[in-house]
Short mmCIF file of C-alpha atoms in Angstrom, two decimals:
data_model
loop_
_atom_site.label_atom_id
_atom_site.label_comp_id
_atom_site.label_asym_id
_atom_site.label_seq_id
_atom_site.Cartn_x
_atom_site.Cartn_y
_atom_site.Cartn_z
CA ALA A 1 14.88 9.02 10.56
CA ARG A 2 17.62 11.77 11.11
CA GLY A 3 16.37 14.81 13.06
CA PHE A 4 15.57 17.90 10.76
CA ALA A 5 16.95 21.33 11.89
CA PRO A 6 14.71 23.96 12.63
CA LEU A 7 15.80 26.24 9.38
CA ARG A 8 14.54 23.40 7.21
CA ILE A 9 11.09 22.98 9.14
CA ALA A 10 10.88 26.78 8.68
CA ASP A 11 11.79 26.29 4.60
CA PHE A 12 8.77 23.96 4.42
CA GLN A 13 6.54 26.18 6.56
CA GLU A 14 7.29 28.95 4.38
CA VAL A 15 6.42 27.10 1.20
CA LEU A 16 3.41 25.69 2.76
CA GLY A 17 2.10 28.94 4.13
CA GLU A 18 1.84 30.54 0.52
CA PRO A 19 -1.72 30.92 -0.76
CA THR A 20 -0.58 29.07 -3.72
CA VAL A 21 2.06 26.47 -2.81
CA ALA A 22 4.86 26.86 -5.23
CA LEU A 23 5.24 22.87 -6.49
CA THR A 24 8.72 23.01 -7.91
CA LYS A 25 9.98 24.70 -4.77
CA LEU A 26 7.94 21.79 -2.64
CA ARG A 27 9.21 19.05 -4.75
CA GLU A 28 13.03 20.18 -4.23
CA LEU A 29 12.61 20.46 -0.50
CA CYS A 30 10.59 16.99 -0.09
CA PHE A 31 13.38 15.10 -2.39
CA SER A 32 15.83 15.71 0.80
CA GLY A 33 13.28 14.11 3.23
CA ILE A 34 10.22 15.58 4.70
CA PRO A 35 10.11 16.36 8.57
CA PHE A 36 7.54 14.55 10.24
CA ASP A 37 6.99 17.40 12.77
CA GLY A 38 3.69 19.17 12.66
CA GLY A 39 2.30 16.68 10.27
CA LEU A 40 4.37 18.32 7.19
CA ARG A 41 4.94 14.91 5.75
CA CYS A 42 1.26 14.01 5.56
CA LEU A 43 0.64 17.52 4.20
CA CYS A 44 3.17 17.55 1.71
CA TRP A 45 2.33 13.82 0.35
CA LYS A 46 -1.39 15.07 0.08
CA ILE A 47 -0.24 17.62 -2.61
CA LEU A 48 2.44 15.73 -3.96
CA LEU A 49 0.33 13.10 -4.80
CA ASN A 50 -2.51 15.10 -6.52
CA TYR A 51 -5.09 15.10 -3.72
CA LEU A 52 -5.04 18.56 -2.39
CA PRO A 53 -4.80 21.41 -4.83
CA LEU A 54 -2.04 24.15 -4.93
CA GLU A 55 -4.38 26.90 -3.86
CA LYS A 56 -4.71 26.51 -0.47
CA ALA A 57 -8.09 28.37 -0.31
CA LEU A 58 -9.88 25.05 -1.53
CA TRP A 59 -8.55 22.67 0.65
CA SER A 60 -11.18 22.53 2.99
CA ALA A 61 -13.92 22.30 0.86
CA LEU A 62 -12.29 19.67 -1.46
CA LEU A 63 -11.50 17.69 1.77
CA LYS A 64 -15.17 17.84 3.16
CA LYS A 65 -16.27 16.74 -0.26
CA GLN A 66 -13.83 13.59 -0.71
CA ARG A 67 -14.74 12.50 2.65
CA ASP A 68 -18.31 12.68 2.35
CA LEU A 69 -17.73 10.52 -0.92
CA TYR A 70 -15.88 8.06 1.13
CA SER A 71 -18.88 7.62 3.30
CA GLN A 72 -20.90 7.35 0.47
CA PHE A 73 -18.79 4.43 -0.80
CA LEU A 74 -18.89 2.52 2.68
CA LYS A 75 -22.72 2.93 2.60
CA GLU A 76 -23.19 1.41 -0.94
CA MET A 77 -20.20 -1.18 -1.21
CA ILE A 78 -20.27 -2.31 2.37
CA ILE A 79 -23.22 -1.66 4.64
CA GLN A 80 -26.54 -2.03 2.22
CA PRO A 81 -24.74 -5.54 0.96
CA GLY A 82 -24.09 -6.25 4.47
CA ILE A 83 -28.02 -5.27 5.65
CA ALA A 84 -29.43 -7.06 2.49
CA LYS A 85 -27.44 -10.17 3.73
CA ALA A 86 -28.62 -9.60 7.37
CA ASN A 87 -31.84 -9.26 6.28
CA LEU A 88 -32.18 -12.54 4.29
CA GLY A 89 -32.00 -14.21 7.82
CA VAL A 90 -35.04 -12.50 9.08
CA SER A 91 -37.16 -12.75 6.50
CA ARG A 92 -36.79 -16.04 4.58
CA GLU A 93 -36.96 -14.70 0.86
CA ASP A 94 -39.19 -16.77 -1.43
CA VAL A 95 -36.92 -18.47 -3.90
CA THR A 96 -39.32 -17.42 -6.49
CA LEU A 97 -38.55 -14.03 -6.14
CA GLU A 98 -36.30 -12.27 -8.73
CA ASP A 99 -32.84 -12.58 -6.83
CA HIS A 100 -31.96 -14.93 -4.07
CA PRO A 101 -28.59 -16.68 -3.32
CA LEU A 102 -28.96 -19.26 -5.79
CA ASN A 103 -29.95 -17.22 -8.55
CA PRO A 104 -27.40 -18.50 -11.31
CA ASN A 105 -27.63 -15.36 -13.39
CA PRO A 106 -24.48 -13.70 -13.59
CA ASP A 107 -25.94 -10.13 -12.67
CA SER A 108 -27.49 -11.42 -9.69
CA ARG A 109 -26.31 -9.18 -6.80
CA TRP A 110 -25.98 -12.57 -4.97
CA ASN A 111 -23.15 -13.86 -7.70
CA THR A 112 -21.67 -10.43 -7.06
CA TYR A 113 -21.74 -10.93 -3.56
CA PHE A 114 -20.13 -14.16 -3.22
CA LYS A 115 -17.49 -13.26 -6.40
CA ASP A 116 -16.97 -9.81 -3.66
CA ASN A 117 -16.05 -12.72 -1.07
CA GLU A 118 -13.20 -14.08 -2.79
CA VAL A 119 -11.71 -10.89 -3.47
CA LEU A 120 -12.05 -9.96 0.58
CA LEU A 121 -10.38 -13.22 1.57
CA GLN A 122 -7.62 -12.61 -0.46
CA ILE A 123 -7.07 -8.85 1.01
CA ASP A 124 -7.95 -10.13 4.51
CA LYS A 125 -5.10 -12.87 4.20
CA ASP A 126 -2.63 -10.03 3.08
CA VAL A 127 -3.64 -7.05 5.50
CA ARG A 128 -3.23 -9.10 8.55
CA ARG A 129 0.15 -9.61 7.65
CA LEU A 130 0.73 -6.15 7.32
CA TYR A 131 4.41 -5.39 8.77
CA PRO A 132 4.59 -8.30 11.34
CA ASP A 133 7.72 -6.96 13.02
CA MET A 134 5.58 -3.73 14.11
CA ALA A 135 2.73 -3.86 16.62
CA PHE A 136 0.87 -0.98 14.82
CA PHE A 137 -1.59 -2.67 12.36
CA GLN A 138 -2.64 -4.99 15.20
CA ARG A 139 -3.42 -2.23 17.55
CA PRO A 140 -6.78 -0.25 17.85
CA THR A 141 -7.48 2.86 15.93
CA ASP A 142 -8.38 5.93 17.77
CA TYR A 143 -10.97 6.35 14.93
CA PRO A 144 -13.04 3.46 14.32
CA CYS A 145 -15.61 4.20 11.63
CA LEU A 146 -18.83 5.23 13.12
CA LEU A 147 -20.76 4.35 10.12
CA ILE A 148 -19.62 0.66 10.50
CA LEU A 149 -19.86 0.45 13.90
CA ASP A 150 -23.16 2.25 14.53
CA PRO A 151 -25.35 -0.02 16.66
CA GLN A 152 -28.41 0.99 14.65
CA ASN A 153 -26.92 -0.66 11.77
CA GLU A 154 -27.83 -4.49 12.16
CA PHE A 155 -25.79 -5.53 8.91
CA GLU A 156 -23.25 -7.96 8.15
CA THR A 157 -19.76 -6.24 8.77
CA LEU A 158 -16.41 -7.16 6.51
CA ARG A 159 -15.45 -8.74 9.67
CA ARG A 160 -18.04 -11.38 9.64
CA ARG A 161 -18.19 -11.89 5.97
CA VAL A 162 -14.71 -13.04 6.43
CA GLU A 163 -15.68 -15.20 9.46
CA GLN A 164 -18.65 -16.98 8.04
CA THR A 165 -16.86 -17.64 4.50
CA THR A 166 -13.58 -18.99 6.30
CA LEU A 167 -15.58 -21.30 8.30
CA LYS A 168 -16.63 -22.57 5.27
CA SER A 169 -13.66 -22.86 3.58
CA GLN A 170 -11.24 -24.14 6.34
CA THR A 171 -11.29 -25.67 9.70
CA VAL A 172 -8.88 -24.21 12.43
CA ALA A 173 -5.84 -26.31 12.94
CA ARG A 174 -5.84 -27.63 16.87
CA ASN A 175 -3.35 -28.82 18.90
CA ARG A 176 -3.85 -31.63 21.20
CA SER A 177 -5.02 -29.82 24.14
CA GLY A 178 -7.68 -27.89 21.72
CA VAL A 179 -6.13 -24.66 21.92
CA THR A 180 -5.46 -22.62 18.68
CA ASN A 181 -1.99 -22.44 17.54
CA VAL A 182 -0.64 -19.37 18.12
CA SER A 183 2.73 -18.34 17.08
CA SER A 184 4.75 -15.28 17.52
CA PRO A 185 3.86 -12.78 14.75
CA LEU A 186 7.27 -11.25 14.74
CA LYS A 187 8.87 -14.89 13.82
CA THR A 188 6.65 -15.79 11.20
CA ALA A 189 3.79 -14.58 9.31
CA PRO A 190 0.64 -15.93 10.69
CA SER A 191 -0.59 -18.69 8.10
CA SER A 192 -3.97 -18.90 9.46
CA LEU A 193 -6.97 -16.24 10.59
CA SER A 194 -6.78 -17.58 13.90
CA GLU A 195 -3.37 -16.48 14.85
CA TYR A 196 -4.27 -12.88 15.25
CA GLU A 197 -6.90 -11.98 17.72
CA VAL A 198 -9.75 -9.87 16.39
CA LEU A 199 -10.17 -6.87 18.49
CA PRO A 200 -13.82 -7.07 20.47
CA ASN A 201 -16.50 -5.07 19.20
CA GLY A 202 -16.53 -1.66 18.90
CA CYS A 203 -12.70 -1.59 18.04
CA GLU A 204 -11.00 -1.53 15.03
CA ALA A 205 -7.49 -2.73 14.33
CA HIS A 206 -5.56 -0.46 11.44
CA TRP A 207 -5.49 -3.68 9.53
CA GLU A 208 -8.98 -3.71 9.27
CA VAL A 209 -9.10 -0.19 7.93
CA VAL A 210 -6.64 -1.10 5.49
CA GLU A 211 -8.75 -3.82 4.38
CA ARG A 212 -11.94 -1.51 3.98
CA ILE A 213 -9.88 0.82 1.78
CA LEU A 214 -8.78 -2.06 -0.57
CA PHE A 215 -11.78 -3.78 -0.58
CA ILE A 216 -13.67 -0.31 -1.75
CA TYR A 217 -10.72 0.28 -4.29
CA ALA A 218 -11.52 -3.22 -5.88
CA LYS A 219 -15.09 -2.79 -6.12
CA LEU A 220 -14.26 0.60 -7.60
CA ASN A 221 -11.93 -0.56 -10.13
CA PRO A 222 -13.26 -3.88 -11.36
CA GLY A 223 -10.73 -4.20 -14.44
CA ILE A 224 -7.64 -4.55 -11.69
CA ALA A 225 -9.65 -5.48 -8.83
CA TYR A 226 -7.09 -6.48 -6.02
CA VAL A 227 -3.67 -7.84 -6.78
CA GLN A 228 -1.23 -9.30 -3.90
CA GLY A 229 1.45 -6.39 -3.52
CA MET A 230 -1.38 -3.71 -3.03
CA ASN A 231 -1.51 -4.06 0.45
CA GLU A 232 2.43 -2.75 0.86
CA ILE A 233 1.48 -0.05 -1.20
CA VAL A 234 -1.27 1.17 0.88
CA GLY A 235 0.36 0.05 4.29
CA PRO A 236 3.05 2.80 4.22
CA LEU A 237 0.54 5.52 3.09
CA TYR A 238 -2.26 4.85 5.91
CA TYR A 239 0.56 4.17 8.59
CA THR A 240 1.89 7.93 7.62
CA PHE A 241 -1.66 9.78 7.64
CA ALA A 242 -2.98 7.51 10.67
CA THR A 243 0.21 8.89 12.63
CA ASP A 244 -0.37 12.42 11.94
CA PRO A 245 0.19 14.37 14.86
CA ASN A 246 -2.98 16.70 13.92
CA SER A 247 -5.77 14.97 15.12
CA GLU A 248 -8.14 16.70 12.72
CA TRP A 249 -6.07 14.94 9.92
CA LYS A 250 -5.53 11.90 11.60
CA GLU A 251 -9.26 11.24 12.00
CA HIS A 252 -9.88 11.35 8.39
CA ALA A 253 -6.57 9.09 7.75
CA GLU A 254 -9.36 6.19 6.08
CA ALA A 255 -10.96 8.45 3.69
CA ASP A 256 -7.59 10.29 2.82
CA THR A 257 -5.73 7.48 2.69
CA PHE A 258 -7.99 5.96 -0.01
CA PHE A 259 -7.85 8.91 -2.21
CA CYS A 260 -4.09 8.94 -2.09
CA PHE A 261 -3.88 5.40 -2.74
CA THR A 262 -6.14 5.58 -5.66
CA ASN A 263 -4.08 8.09 -7.15
CA LEU A 264 -0.89 6.56 -6.73
CA MET A 265 -2.42 3.29 -8.36
CA ALA A 266 -3.30 5.23 -11.23
CA GLU A 267 0.23 5.97 -11.89
CA ILE A 268 1.57 2.61 -10.87
CA ARG A 269 -1.19 0.12 -11.72
CA ASP A 270 0.27 -1.10 -14.99
CA ASN A 271 2.87 -2.79 -13.19
CA PHE A 272 -0.12 -4.79 -11.82
CA ILE A 273 -1.83 -5.87 -14.91
CA LYS A 274 -0.46 -9.04 -16.27
CA SER A 275 -1.77 -8.63 -19.77
CA LEU A 276 0.54 -5.51 -20.18
CA ASP A 277 3.65 -7.04 -18.86
CA ASP A 278 5.47 -6.89 -22.35
CA SER A 279 3.94 -3.71 -23.36
CA GLN A 280 6.05 -0.44 -22.81
CA CYS A 281 4.09 0.97 -19.88
CA GLY A 282 4.37 -2.81 -18.24
CA ILE A 283 6.67 -4.11 -15.44
CA THR A 284 8.88 -5.97 -17.98
CA TYR A 285 9.79 -3.10 -19.73
CA LYS A 286 10.83 -1.43 -16.36
CA MET A 287 12.61 -3.82 -15.35
CA GLU A 288 14.99 -4.23 -18.55
CA LYS A 289 15.33 -0.54 -18.10
CA VAL A 290 17.14 -1.16 -14.69
CA TYR A 291 19.54 -3.27 -16.42
CA SER A 292 19.87 -0.63 -18.93
CA THR A 293 20.58 1.93 -16.95
CA LEU A 294 22.88 -0.18 -15.02
CA LYS A 295 24.85 -0.99 -18.18
CA GLU A 296 25.42 2.72 -18.53
CA LYS A 297 26.44 3.46 -15.34
CA ASP A 298 28.56 0.17 -14.71
CA VAL A 299 29.10 -1.95 -17.44
CA GLU A 300 31.60 -4.23 -15.58
CA LEU A 301 28.52 -5.26 -13.27
CA TYR A 302 26.11 -5.50 -15.56
CA LEU A 303 27.86 -8.20 -17.40
CA LYS A 304 28.49 -9.82 -14.44
CA LEU A 305 25.12 -10.38 -13.90
CA GLN A 306 24.20 -11.03 -17.44
CA GLU A 307 27.04 -13.91 -17.61
CA GLN A 308 25.76 -15.44 -13.93
CA ASN A 309 22.07 -15.08 -15.97
CA ILE A 310 20.77 -13.13 -13.00
CA LYS A 311 17.74 -11.85 -14.78
CA PRO A 312 15.92 -8.49 -13.26
CA GLN A 313 12.59 -10.38 -12.67
CA PHE A 314 14.42 -12.42 -10.11
CA PHE A 315 14.76 -9.25 -7.60
CA ALA A 316 13.36 -5.99 -9.71
CA PHE A 317 10.01 -6.98 -10.04
CA ARG A 318 9.51 -6.83 -6.42
CA TRP A 319 11.72 -3.71 -6.22
CA LEU A 320 9.70 -1.94 -8.71
CA THR A 321 6.22 -3.19 -8.55
CA LEU A 322 6.03 -2.77 -4.55
CA LEU A 323 8.20 0.61 -4.70
CA LEU A 324 10.66 -0.83 -2.39
CA SER A 325 8.54 -1.28 0.18
CA GLN A 326 9.55 -5.00 1.31
CA GLU A 327 13.29 -4.24 1.01
CA PHE A 328 13.40 -1.80 4.20
CA LEU A 329 12.00 -0.50 7.44
CA LEU A 330 9.01 1.10 7.54
CA PRO A 331 10.34 4.51 8.20
CA ASP A 332 13.09 3.77 5.84
CA VAL A 333 10.64 3.23 2.91
CA ILE A 334 8.64 6.31 3.87
CA ARG A 335 12.07 8.39 3.54
CA ILE A 336 12.54 6.50 0.28
CA TRP A 337 8.94 7.75 -0.79
CA ASP A 338 9.39 11.25 0.41
CA SER A 339 12.11 11.29 -2.82
CA LEU A 340 9.64 9.08 -4.92
CA PHE A 341 6.88 11.33 -4.74
CA ALA A 342 8.93 14.45 -5.08
CA ASP A 343 10.40 13.61 -8.49
CA ASP A 344 8.43 14.94 -11.37
CA LYS A 345 9.53 11.70 -13.11
CA ARG A 346 9.10 9.78 -10.13
CA PHE A 347 9.24 6.30 -11.70
CA ASP A 348 12.61 7.37 -13.56
CA PHE A 349 14.26 7.97 -10.19
CA LEU A 350 13.01 4.68 -8.74
CA LEU A 351 15.02 2.95 -11.41
CA LEU A 352 17.82 4.99 -10.39
CA VAL A 353 17.33 4.09 -6.69
CA CYS A 354 17.54 0.23 -8.07
CA CYS A 355 20.74 0.77 -9.85
CA ALA A 356 22.31 2.31 -6.80
CA MET A 357 21.52 -0.68 -4.76
CA LEU A 358 23.16 -2.43 -7.07
CA THR A 359 26.44 -0.46 -7.61
CA LEU A 360 26.59 -0.40 -3.72
CA ILE A 361 26.63 -4.16 -3.53
CA ARG A 362 28.73 -4.10 -6.75
CA ASP A 363 32.11 -5.53 -5.16
CA GLN A 364 30.14 -8.65 -3.40
CA LEU A 365 28.22 -9.21 -6.41
CA LEU A 366 31.36 -9.16 -8.64
CA GLU A 367 32.90 -11.68 -6.47
CA GLY A 368 29.78 -13.96 -5.68
CA ASP A 369 28.55 -17.18 -7.37
CA PHE A 370 24.97 -17.48 -8.61
CA THR A 371 23.62 -18.51 -5.28
CA LEU A 372 25.33 -16.25 -3.13
CA ASN A 373 24.36 -13.17 -5.75
CA MET A 374 20.70 -14.29 -5.58
CA ARG A 375 20.46 -14.35 -1.81
CA LEU A 376 22.14 -10.75 -2.09
CA LEU A 377 19.55 -9.38 -4.12
CA GLN A 378 16.52 -11.06 -2.49
CA ASP A 379 17.55 -10.07 0.73
CA TYR A 380 19.30 -6.70 0.28
CA PRO A 381 22.03 -6.01 2.95
CA ILE A 382 22.36 -2.32 3.11
CA SER A 383 19.98 -0.80 5.25
CA ASP A 384 21.22 2.82 5.28
CA VAL A 385 18.82 4.63 2.77
CA HIS A 386 20.30 7.81 2.87
CA LEU A 387 23.55 5.99 1.54
CA ILE A 388 21.45 4.59 -1.31
CA LEU A 389 19.20 7.87 -2.07
CA LYS A 390 22.55 9.84 -1.97
CA LYS A 391 24.12 7.37 -4.84
CA ALA A 392 20.82 7.50 -6.82
CA LYS A 393 21.11 11.44 -6.72
CA GLU A 394 24.93 10.96 -8.20
CA LEU A 395 23.59 8.78 -10.76
CA GLN A 396 20.99 10.93 -11.66
CA ASP A 397 23.40 14.24 -11.72
CA SER A 398 25.86 12.41 -13.87
CA LYS A 399 23.64 11.94 -16.59
#
């Protein structure tokens, strides 16, 4: 990210120093990029994502309340079921009792437990692959969750649940010398759980924290549960909060990420719900809107893509659903999100960013054939996000 002049940092500090934050002013500042200095970005995102209210005096009470609530979720959704499962082995429950693992009743808590395991395995597979070109998510967090690691708690952790369930469902591929295949995470996304070393007891990798956030979100939102891609939305949020220079905030990155992610998902969850695809709030409508906006701004390019039968779902589905988190390096994604979160009609601006991305490679697209153009769109060639955002802003102003 580009360096920020002390003057701009002072502008942020001034707006954030007021007893009541002036939201319009804050949005304007954030739109042009938020400095990382002094935890400014973390603070601004929390306000822009409606986690923190505008009245500064309310912050500390609200944060305490939300973080306590998150601890409650951990106890109810991870620790208690884990204790119940651990106790099973100790006191071989009589199968005639009301509830037991073989109970076919759909209301049985064991039925829920096994269903949860399917969701957990999917989450586990996805979070282990978060940003494989960065070591961050594989590293141990400085603030492992003490509730989970409490030695007094004899319970089945999510880590253990994954191991147990995986052992049942797959055998690890071994090569001739009996050594498990370990490929470089930089070159390939790990295909099996064995490829990432699990940290020793008492330590937790950052991806394990993300796994917990997504598991609790899935439990609290059964209507949508977990859909592949949510890991790509929670990743940059968690990374931003877990690298906050202010250790008091950094310590609570897990809970704060959970609530900001929940608020963000409330705005974009329709993109993940298949049954809504063709409704006005669904993803198909938004993808068509990329093309109708392009038609307005650059009819020649629009007609070329139409003529080649390049449908927006071939590339814009991923761009829109994942808020461009797969198209750029993480620091650049974070910079784009500054502008997205700051825009009061944030997802209208996302459409303009998509249009900007198309118009910036218009010459190549106009010359290319179907195959070449698909390759360009699926592996977008421009990495300068400042250029893309500048173009998007021009498109916005030219309305």
